[in-house]
Short mmCIF file of C-alpha atoms and ligand atoms in Angstrom, two decimals:
data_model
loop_
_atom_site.label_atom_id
_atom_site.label_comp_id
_atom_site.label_asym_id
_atom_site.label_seq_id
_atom_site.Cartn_x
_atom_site.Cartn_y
_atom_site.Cartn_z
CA UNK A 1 62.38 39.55 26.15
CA UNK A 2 64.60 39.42 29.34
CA UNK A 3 63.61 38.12 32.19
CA UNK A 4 65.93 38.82 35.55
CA UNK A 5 67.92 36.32 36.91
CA UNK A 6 68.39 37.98 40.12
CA UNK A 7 68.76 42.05 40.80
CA UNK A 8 70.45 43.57 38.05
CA UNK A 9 71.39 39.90 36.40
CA UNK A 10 69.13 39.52 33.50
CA UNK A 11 68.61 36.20 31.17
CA UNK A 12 68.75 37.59 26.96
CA UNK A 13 69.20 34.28 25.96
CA UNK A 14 67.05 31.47 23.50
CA UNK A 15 64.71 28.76 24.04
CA UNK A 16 65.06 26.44 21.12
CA UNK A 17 62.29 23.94 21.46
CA UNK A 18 62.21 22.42 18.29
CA UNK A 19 66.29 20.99 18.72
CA UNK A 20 66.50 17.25 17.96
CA UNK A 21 70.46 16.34 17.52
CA UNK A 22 73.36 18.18 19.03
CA UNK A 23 76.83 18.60 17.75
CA UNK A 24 75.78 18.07 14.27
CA UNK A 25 73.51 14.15 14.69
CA UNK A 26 75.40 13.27 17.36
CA UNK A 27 73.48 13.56 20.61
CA UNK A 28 69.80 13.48 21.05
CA UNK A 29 67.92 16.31 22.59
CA UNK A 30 64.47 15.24 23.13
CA UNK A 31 63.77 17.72 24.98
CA UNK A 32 65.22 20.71 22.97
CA UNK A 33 67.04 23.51 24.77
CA UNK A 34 68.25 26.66 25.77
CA UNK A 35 71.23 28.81 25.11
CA UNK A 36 71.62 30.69 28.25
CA UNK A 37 72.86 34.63 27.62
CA UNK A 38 73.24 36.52 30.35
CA UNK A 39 72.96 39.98 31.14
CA UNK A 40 74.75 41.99 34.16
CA UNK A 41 73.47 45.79 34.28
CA UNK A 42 75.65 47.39 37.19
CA UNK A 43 78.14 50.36 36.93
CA UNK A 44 79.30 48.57 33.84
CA UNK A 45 77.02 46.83 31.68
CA UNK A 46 78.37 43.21 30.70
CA UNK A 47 76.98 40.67 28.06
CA UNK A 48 78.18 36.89 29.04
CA UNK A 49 78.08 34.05 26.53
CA UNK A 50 75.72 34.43 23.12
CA UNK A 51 73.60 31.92 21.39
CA UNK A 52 73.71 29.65 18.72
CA UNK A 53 74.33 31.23 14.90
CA UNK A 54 71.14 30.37 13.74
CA UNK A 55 69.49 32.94 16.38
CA UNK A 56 71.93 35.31 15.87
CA UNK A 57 70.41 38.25 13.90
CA UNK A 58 67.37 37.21 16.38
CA UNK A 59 69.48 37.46 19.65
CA UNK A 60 70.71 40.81 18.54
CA UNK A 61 67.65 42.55 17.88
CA UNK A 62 66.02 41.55 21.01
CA UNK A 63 68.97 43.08 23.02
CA UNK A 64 69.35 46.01 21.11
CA UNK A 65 65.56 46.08 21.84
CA UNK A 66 66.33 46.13 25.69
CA UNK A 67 69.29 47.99 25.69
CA UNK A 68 71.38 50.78 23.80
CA UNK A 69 74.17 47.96 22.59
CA UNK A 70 76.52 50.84 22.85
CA UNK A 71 76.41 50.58 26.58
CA UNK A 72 77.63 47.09 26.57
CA UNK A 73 81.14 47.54 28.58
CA UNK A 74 82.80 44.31 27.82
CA UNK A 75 81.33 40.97 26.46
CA UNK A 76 82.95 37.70 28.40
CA UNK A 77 83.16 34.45 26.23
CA UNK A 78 83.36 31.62 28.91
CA UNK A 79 83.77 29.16 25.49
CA UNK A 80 83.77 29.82 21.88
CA UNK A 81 81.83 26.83 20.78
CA UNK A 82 79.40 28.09 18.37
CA UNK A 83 76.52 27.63 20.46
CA UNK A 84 77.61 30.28 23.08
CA UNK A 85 79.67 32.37 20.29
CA UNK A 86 77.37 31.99 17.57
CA UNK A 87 76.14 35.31 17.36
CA UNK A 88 79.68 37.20 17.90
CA UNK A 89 80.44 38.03 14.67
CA UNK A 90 76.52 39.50 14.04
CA UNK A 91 76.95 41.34 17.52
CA UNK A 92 80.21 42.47 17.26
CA UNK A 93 79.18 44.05 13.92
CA UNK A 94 76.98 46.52 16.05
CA UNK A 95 80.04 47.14 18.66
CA UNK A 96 83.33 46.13 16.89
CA UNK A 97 85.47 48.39 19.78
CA UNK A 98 84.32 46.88 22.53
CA UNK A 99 86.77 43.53 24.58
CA UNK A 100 85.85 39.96 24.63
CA UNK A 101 87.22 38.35 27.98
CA UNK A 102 88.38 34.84 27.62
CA UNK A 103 90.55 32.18 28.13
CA UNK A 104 93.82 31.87 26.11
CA UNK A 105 92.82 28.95 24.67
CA UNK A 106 89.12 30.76 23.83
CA UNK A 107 91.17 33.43 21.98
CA UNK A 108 92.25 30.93 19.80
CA UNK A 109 88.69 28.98 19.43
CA UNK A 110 87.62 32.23 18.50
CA UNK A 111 90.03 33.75 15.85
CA UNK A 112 90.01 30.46 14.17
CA UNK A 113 86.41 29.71 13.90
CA UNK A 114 85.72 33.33 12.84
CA UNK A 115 88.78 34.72 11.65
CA UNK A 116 88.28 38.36 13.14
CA UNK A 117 90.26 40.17 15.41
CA UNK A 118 88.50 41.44 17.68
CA UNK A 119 89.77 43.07 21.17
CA UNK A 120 90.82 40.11 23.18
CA UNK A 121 91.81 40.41 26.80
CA UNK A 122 92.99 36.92 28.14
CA UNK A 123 92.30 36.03 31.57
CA UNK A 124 93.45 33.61 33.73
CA UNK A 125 91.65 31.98 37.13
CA UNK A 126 91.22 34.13 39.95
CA UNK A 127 91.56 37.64 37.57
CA UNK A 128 89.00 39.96 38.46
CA UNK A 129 87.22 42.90 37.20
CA UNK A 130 85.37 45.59 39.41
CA UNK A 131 81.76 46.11 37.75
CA UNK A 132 80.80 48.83 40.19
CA UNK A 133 78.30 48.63 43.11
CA UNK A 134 80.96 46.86 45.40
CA UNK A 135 80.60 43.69 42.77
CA UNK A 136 83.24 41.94 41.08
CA UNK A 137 83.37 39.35 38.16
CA UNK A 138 86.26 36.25 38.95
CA UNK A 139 87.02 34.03 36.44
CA UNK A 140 88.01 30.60 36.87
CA UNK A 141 89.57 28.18 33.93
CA UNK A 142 87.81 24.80 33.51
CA UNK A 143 90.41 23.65 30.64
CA UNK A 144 88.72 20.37 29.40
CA UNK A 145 85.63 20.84 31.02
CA UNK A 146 84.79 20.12 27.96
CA UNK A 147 87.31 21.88 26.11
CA UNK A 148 90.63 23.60 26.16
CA UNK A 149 89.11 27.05 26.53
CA UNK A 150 86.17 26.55 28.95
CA UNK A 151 85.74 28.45 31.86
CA UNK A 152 83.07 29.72 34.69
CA UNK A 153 82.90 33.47 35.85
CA UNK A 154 81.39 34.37 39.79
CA UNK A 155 79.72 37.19 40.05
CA UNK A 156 80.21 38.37 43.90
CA UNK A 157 77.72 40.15 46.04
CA UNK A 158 74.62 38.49 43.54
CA UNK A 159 77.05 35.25 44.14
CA UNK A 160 76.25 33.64 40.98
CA UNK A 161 78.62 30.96 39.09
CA UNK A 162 78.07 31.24 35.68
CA UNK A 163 79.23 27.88 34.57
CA UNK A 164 79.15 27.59 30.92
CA UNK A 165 78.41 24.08 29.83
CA UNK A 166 79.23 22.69 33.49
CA UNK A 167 75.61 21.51 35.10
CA UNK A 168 73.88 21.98 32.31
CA UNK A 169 71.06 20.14 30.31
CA UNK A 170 69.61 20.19 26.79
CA UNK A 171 66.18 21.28 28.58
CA UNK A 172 63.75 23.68 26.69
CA UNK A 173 61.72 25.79 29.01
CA UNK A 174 60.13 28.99 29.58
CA UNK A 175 61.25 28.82 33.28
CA UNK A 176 64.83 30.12 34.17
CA UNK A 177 64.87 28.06 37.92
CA UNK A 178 65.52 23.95 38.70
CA UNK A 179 62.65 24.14 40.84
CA UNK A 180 60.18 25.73 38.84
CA UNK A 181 60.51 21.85 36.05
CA UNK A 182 59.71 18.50 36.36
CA UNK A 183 62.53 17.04 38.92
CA UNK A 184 62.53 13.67 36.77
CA UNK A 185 63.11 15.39 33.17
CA UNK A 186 65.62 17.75 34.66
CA UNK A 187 67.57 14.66 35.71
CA UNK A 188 67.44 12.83 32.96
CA UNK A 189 68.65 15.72 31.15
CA UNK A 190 71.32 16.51 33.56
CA UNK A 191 72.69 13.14 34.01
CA UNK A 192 72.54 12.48 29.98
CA UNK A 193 74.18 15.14 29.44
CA UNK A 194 77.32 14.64 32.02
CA UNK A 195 77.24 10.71 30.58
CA UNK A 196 77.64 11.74 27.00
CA UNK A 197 79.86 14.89 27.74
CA UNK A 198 81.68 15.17 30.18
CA UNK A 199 82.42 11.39 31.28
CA UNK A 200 85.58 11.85 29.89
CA UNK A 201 86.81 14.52 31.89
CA UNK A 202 85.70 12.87 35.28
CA UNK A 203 89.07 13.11 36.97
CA UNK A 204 89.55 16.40 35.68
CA UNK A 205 85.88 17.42 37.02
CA UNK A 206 86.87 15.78 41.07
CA UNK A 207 90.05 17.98 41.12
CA UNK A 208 88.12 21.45 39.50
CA UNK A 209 85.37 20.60 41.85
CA UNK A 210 87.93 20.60 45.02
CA UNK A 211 89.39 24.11 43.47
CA UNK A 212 86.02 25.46 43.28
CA UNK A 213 85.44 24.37 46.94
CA UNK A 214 88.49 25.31 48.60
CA UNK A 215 88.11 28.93 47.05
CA UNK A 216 85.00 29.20 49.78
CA UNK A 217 82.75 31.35 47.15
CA UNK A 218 79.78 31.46 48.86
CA UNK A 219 77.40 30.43 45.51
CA UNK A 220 73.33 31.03 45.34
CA UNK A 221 72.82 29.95 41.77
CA UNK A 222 74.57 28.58 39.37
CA UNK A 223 73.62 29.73 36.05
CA UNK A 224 74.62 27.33 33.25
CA UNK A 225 74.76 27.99 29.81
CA UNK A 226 71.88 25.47 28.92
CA UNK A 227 68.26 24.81 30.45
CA UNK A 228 67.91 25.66 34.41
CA UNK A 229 69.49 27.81 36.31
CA UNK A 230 70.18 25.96 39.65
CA UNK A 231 69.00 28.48 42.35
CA UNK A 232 67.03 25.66 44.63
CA UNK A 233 70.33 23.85 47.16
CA UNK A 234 72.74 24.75 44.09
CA UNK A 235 75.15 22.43 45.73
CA UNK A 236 73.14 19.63 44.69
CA UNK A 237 73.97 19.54 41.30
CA UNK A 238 77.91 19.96 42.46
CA UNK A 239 77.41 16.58 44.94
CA UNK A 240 75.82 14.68 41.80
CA UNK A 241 78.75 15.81 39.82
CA UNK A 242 81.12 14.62 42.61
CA UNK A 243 79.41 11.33 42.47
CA UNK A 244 79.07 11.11 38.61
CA UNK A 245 82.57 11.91 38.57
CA UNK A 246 83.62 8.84 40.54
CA UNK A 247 83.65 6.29 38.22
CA UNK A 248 79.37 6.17 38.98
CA UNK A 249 77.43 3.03 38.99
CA UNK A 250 73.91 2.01 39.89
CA UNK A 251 73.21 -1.52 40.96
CA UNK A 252 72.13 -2.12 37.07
CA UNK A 253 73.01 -4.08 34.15
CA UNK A 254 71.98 -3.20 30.85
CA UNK A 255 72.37 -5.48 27.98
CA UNK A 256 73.01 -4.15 24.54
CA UNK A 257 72.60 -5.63 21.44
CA UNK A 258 71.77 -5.74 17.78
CA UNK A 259 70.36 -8.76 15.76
CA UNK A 260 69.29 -9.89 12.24
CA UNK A 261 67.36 -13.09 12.67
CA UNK A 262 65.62 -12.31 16.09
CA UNK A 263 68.69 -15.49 17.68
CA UNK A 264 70.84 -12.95 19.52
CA UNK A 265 67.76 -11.01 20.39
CA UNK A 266 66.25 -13.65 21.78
CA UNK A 267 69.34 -14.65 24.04
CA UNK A 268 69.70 -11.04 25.37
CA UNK A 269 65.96 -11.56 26.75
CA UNK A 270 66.37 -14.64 28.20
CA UNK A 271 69.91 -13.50 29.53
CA UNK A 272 67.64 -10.63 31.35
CA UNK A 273 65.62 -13.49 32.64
CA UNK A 274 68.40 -15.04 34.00
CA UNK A 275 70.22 -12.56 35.90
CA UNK A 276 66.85 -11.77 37.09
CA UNK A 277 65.91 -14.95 38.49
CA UNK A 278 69.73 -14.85 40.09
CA UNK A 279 69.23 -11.13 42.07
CA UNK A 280 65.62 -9.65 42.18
CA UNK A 281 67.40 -6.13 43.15
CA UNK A 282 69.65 -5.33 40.03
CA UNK A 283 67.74 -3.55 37.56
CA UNK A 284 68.14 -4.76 34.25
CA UNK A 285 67.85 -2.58 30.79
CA UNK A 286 67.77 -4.71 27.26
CA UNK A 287 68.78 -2.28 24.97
CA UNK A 288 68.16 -2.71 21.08
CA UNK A 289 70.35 -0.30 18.94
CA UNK A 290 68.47 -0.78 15.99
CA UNK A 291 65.29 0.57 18.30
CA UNK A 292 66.87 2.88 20.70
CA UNK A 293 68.10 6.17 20.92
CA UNK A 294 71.97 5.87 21.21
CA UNK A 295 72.63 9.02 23.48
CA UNK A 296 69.94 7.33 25.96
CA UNK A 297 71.60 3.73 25.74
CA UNK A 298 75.39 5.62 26.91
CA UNK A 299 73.07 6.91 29.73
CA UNK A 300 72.31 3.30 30.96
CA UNK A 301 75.62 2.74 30.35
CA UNK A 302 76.94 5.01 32.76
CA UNK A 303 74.14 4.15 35.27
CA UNK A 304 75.21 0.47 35.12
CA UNK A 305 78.26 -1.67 37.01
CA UNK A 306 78.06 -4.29 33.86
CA UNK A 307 77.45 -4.12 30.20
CA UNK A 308 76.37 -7.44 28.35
CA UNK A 309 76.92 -6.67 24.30
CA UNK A 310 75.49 -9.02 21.73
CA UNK A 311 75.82 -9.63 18.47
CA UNK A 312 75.64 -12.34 15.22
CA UNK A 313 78.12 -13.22 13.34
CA UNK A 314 78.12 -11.32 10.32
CA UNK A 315 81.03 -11.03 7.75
CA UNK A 316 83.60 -13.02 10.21
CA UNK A 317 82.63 -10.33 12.56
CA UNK A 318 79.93 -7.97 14.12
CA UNK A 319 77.24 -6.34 13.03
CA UNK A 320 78.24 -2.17 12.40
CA UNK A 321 76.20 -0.84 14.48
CA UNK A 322 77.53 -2.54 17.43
CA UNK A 323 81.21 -1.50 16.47
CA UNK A 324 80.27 2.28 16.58
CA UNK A 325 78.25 1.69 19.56
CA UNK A 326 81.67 0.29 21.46
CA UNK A 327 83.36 3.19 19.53
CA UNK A 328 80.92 5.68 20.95
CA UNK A 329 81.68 4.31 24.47
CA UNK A 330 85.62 3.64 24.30
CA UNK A 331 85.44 7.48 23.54
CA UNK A 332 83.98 8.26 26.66
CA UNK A 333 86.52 5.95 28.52
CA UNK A 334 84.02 4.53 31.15
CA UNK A 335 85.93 3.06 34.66
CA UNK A 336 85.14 0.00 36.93
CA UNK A 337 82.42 -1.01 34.72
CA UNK A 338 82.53 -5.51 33.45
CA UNK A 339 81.49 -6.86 30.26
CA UNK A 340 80.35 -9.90 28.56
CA UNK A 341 79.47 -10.95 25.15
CA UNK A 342 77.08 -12.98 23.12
CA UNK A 343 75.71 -13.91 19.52
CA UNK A 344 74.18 -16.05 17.14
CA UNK A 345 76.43 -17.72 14.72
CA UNK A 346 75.62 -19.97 11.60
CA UNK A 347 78.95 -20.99 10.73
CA UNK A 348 82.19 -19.40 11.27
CA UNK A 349 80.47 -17.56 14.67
CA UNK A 350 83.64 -14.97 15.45
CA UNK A 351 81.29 -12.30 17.23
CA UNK A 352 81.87 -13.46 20.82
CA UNK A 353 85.36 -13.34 20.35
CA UNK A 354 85.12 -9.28 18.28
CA UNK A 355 83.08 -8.40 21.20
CA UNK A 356 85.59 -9.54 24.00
CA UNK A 357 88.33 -8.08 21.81
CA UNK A 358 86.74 -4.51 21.26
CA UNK A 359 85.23 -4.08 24.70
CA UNK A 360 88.65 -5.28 26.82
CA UNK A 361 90.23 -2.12 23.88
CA UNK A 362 86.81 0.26 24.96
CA UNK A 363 88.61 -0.34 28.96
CA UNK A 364 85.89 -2.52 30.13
CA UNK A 365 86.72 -5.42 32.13
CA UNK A 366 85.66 -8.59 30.30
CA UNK A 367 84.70 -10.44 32.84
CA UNK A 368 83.15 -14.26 31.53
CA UNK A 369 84.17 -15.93 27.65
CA UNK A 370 80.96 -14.94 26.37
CA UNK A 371 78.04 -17.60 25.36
CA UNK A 372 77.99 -17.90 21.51
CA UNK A 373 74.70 -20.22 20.31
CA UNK A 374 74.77 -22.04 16.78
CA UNK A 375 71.66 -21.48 15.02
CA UNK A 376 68.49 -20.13 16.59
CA UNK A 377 68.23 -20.83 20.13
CA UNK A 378 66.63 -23.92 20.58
CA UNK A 379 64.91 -24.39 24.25
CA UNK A 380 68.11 -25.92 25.92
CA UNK A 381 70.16 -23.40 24.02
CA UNK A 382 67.42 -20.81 25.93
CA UNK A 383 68.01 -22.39 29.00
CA UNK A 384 71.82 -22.10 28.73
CA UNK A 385 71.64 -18.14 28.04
CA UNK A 386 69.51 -17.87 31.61
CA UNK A 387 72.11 -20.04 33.23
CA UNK A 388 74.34 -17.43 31.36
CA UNK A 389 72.47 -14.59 32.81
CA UNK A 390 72.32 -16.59 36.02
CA UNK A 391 75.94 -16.23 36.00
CA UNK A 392 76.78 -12.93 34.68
CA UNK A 393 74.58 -11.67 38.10
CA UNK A 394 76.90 -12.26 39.70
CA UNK A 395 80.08 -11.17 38.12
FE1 FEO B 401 77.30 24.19 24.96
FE2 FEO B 401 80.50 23.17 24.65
O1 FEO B 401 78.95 24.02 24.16
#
């Protein structure tokens, strides 16, 4: 059913609670979450962004269920990914005449995951299209934010961004408003998802963000494409961007490792100890990827000025889930942030140097040699991973 956004702006969108892994089993959503739809009823009657293909058929028989789909003027496809343009091809079945707007680049996104050819009209930032009752849809390109086609469409006089992907979180809920959830899980949500999305595209987020600003559109809500719409001090979400965008660190230091005898496990706790004992106020996160969620580890990641990465030694190097770990975060290209390594070895004990090797190539700054400990650590080999930790707290 819909439920109204604001005036005639209506949400037709789905929650999907029961979402576990994103992007195929790539990212974690705990919490499930929503593909937002929206619905503009004015002079002209305009359908922006769909839902995933799996709740297609569903998505169009509860709008055709709220409206006569031959009434829909235009449909606008702020990105073709298929969780916004999943149910295109089942829609556009019921109203094959009608124009998509889009991006250039979404034209092609389109065509190529769906091979139909359906009425395109490409836009460009600062087009706009009179919708009737003195309101006006303006689109804006966000190329890269996060892909080539994105982009956000304002809707004046309601004064409503419609960002797509931008502020979003994987965040199922009944509720359509940020202040109507839990302030903690909406975070957590929000700042996982920027950390494992968009961290990338950080410089190319400060200089969109300064468009967006200097076009002075007065903006009430910002309706995303997943979980909340940000109605409560919208800008707030914009400052955290600003400040997630800026190479972001907490005064943390998370230590991530994997082991196989419990040795290098044991030095990443007592290297917690350490730089504990060194400086009360960092916050320190030990980190097991055998144990922990990987999507929430890149999240402490981002949070933290210093990653410590451990591993044994294990075929003259380290153990594979470590590699993809530093694979996962040399992806994201994370700034400013130091490193240091450490491991058990038992004979030829390479992983110190792997680890100093593949984090300097992941753009971390490797700050220390790394402490590498024969054996299982012994009490004096104990006491020379908190001097260790000691050390690295102050890096
Ligand atoms: Fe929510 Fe880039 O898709």
């Amino acid at each position: 059913m819909k439920k109204q956004v604001k005036n005639n702006v209506y949400w037709v969108g789905k929650v999907d609670w029961e979402l576990r892994k994103f992007h195929g089993e790539e990212y974690s959503t705990h919490r499930g979450s929503t593909y937002n739809s929206y619905l503009i009823q004015e002079e002209k009657t305009v359908l922006i962004d769909t839902v995933w293909s799996p709740f297609a058929q569903e998505f169009v028989d509860n709008l055709a269920g709220e409206i006569d789909l031959q009434k829909i003027d235009f449909v606008i496809a702020n990105h073709g990914e298929v969780d916004h343009s999943g149910a295109l091809p089942a829609l556009m079945k019921r109203i094959p005449d009608k124009p998509i707007y889009c991006t250039a680049n979404a034209v092609k996104s389109l065509r190529g995951q769906y091979h139909q050819d359906w009425d395109f009209k490409v836009v460009r930032t600062g087009d706009k299209i009179d919708i009737g009752n003195g309101k006006e849809l303006v689109f804006v390109e966000m190329p890269m934010l996060h892909w080539p086609d994105s982009m956000a469409t304002y809707l004046s006089g309601d004064n409503i961004l419609f960002s797509n992907d931008a502020f979003g979180q994987h965040l199922a809920t009944e509720k359509l408003f940020n202040d109507q959830v839990d302030q903690c899980e909406l975070y957590e949500e929000a700042i996982k998802y920027y950390a494992n999305i968009l961290t990338p595209f950080s410089g190319l987020l400060t200089k969109k963000l300064e468009e967006i600003t200097a076009l002075q559109l007065p903006i009430e809500m910002i309706a995303t494409s997943h979980g909340v719409i940000w109605r409560d001090n919208p800008v707030q979400i914009i400052k955290k961007y600003a400040a997630w965008a800026n190479d972001y660190q907490e005064n943390q230091i998370t230590i991530v490792y994997d082991t196989m005898w419990n040795g290098t496990k044991l030095l990443a706790e007592k290297i917690a100890e350490g730089i504990t004992q060194a400086d009360d106020k960092v916050v320190v996160k030990v980190c097991s990827l055998a144990k922990s969620d990987e999507n929430d580890v890149i999240t402490e990641v981002f949070k933290s000025k210093a990653v410590i990465i451990g591993s044994p030694t294990i075929a003259r190097s380290i153990l594979h889930s470590v590699a993809g770990f530093i694979q996962l975060m040399k992806g994201l290209r994370f700034k400013g942030k130091k490193a240091a390594a450490f491991g058990c070895y038992g004979w030829s004990g390479e992983s110190v140097k792997v680890l100093n090797e593949l984090m300097a190539d992941a753009g971390f700054e490797v700050a220390v040699e790394g402490y590498r400990n024969l054996w299982n650590p012994d009490s004096d080999a104990q006491k020379v991973a908190v001097d260790f930790g000691r050390m690295l707290a102050r890096i």
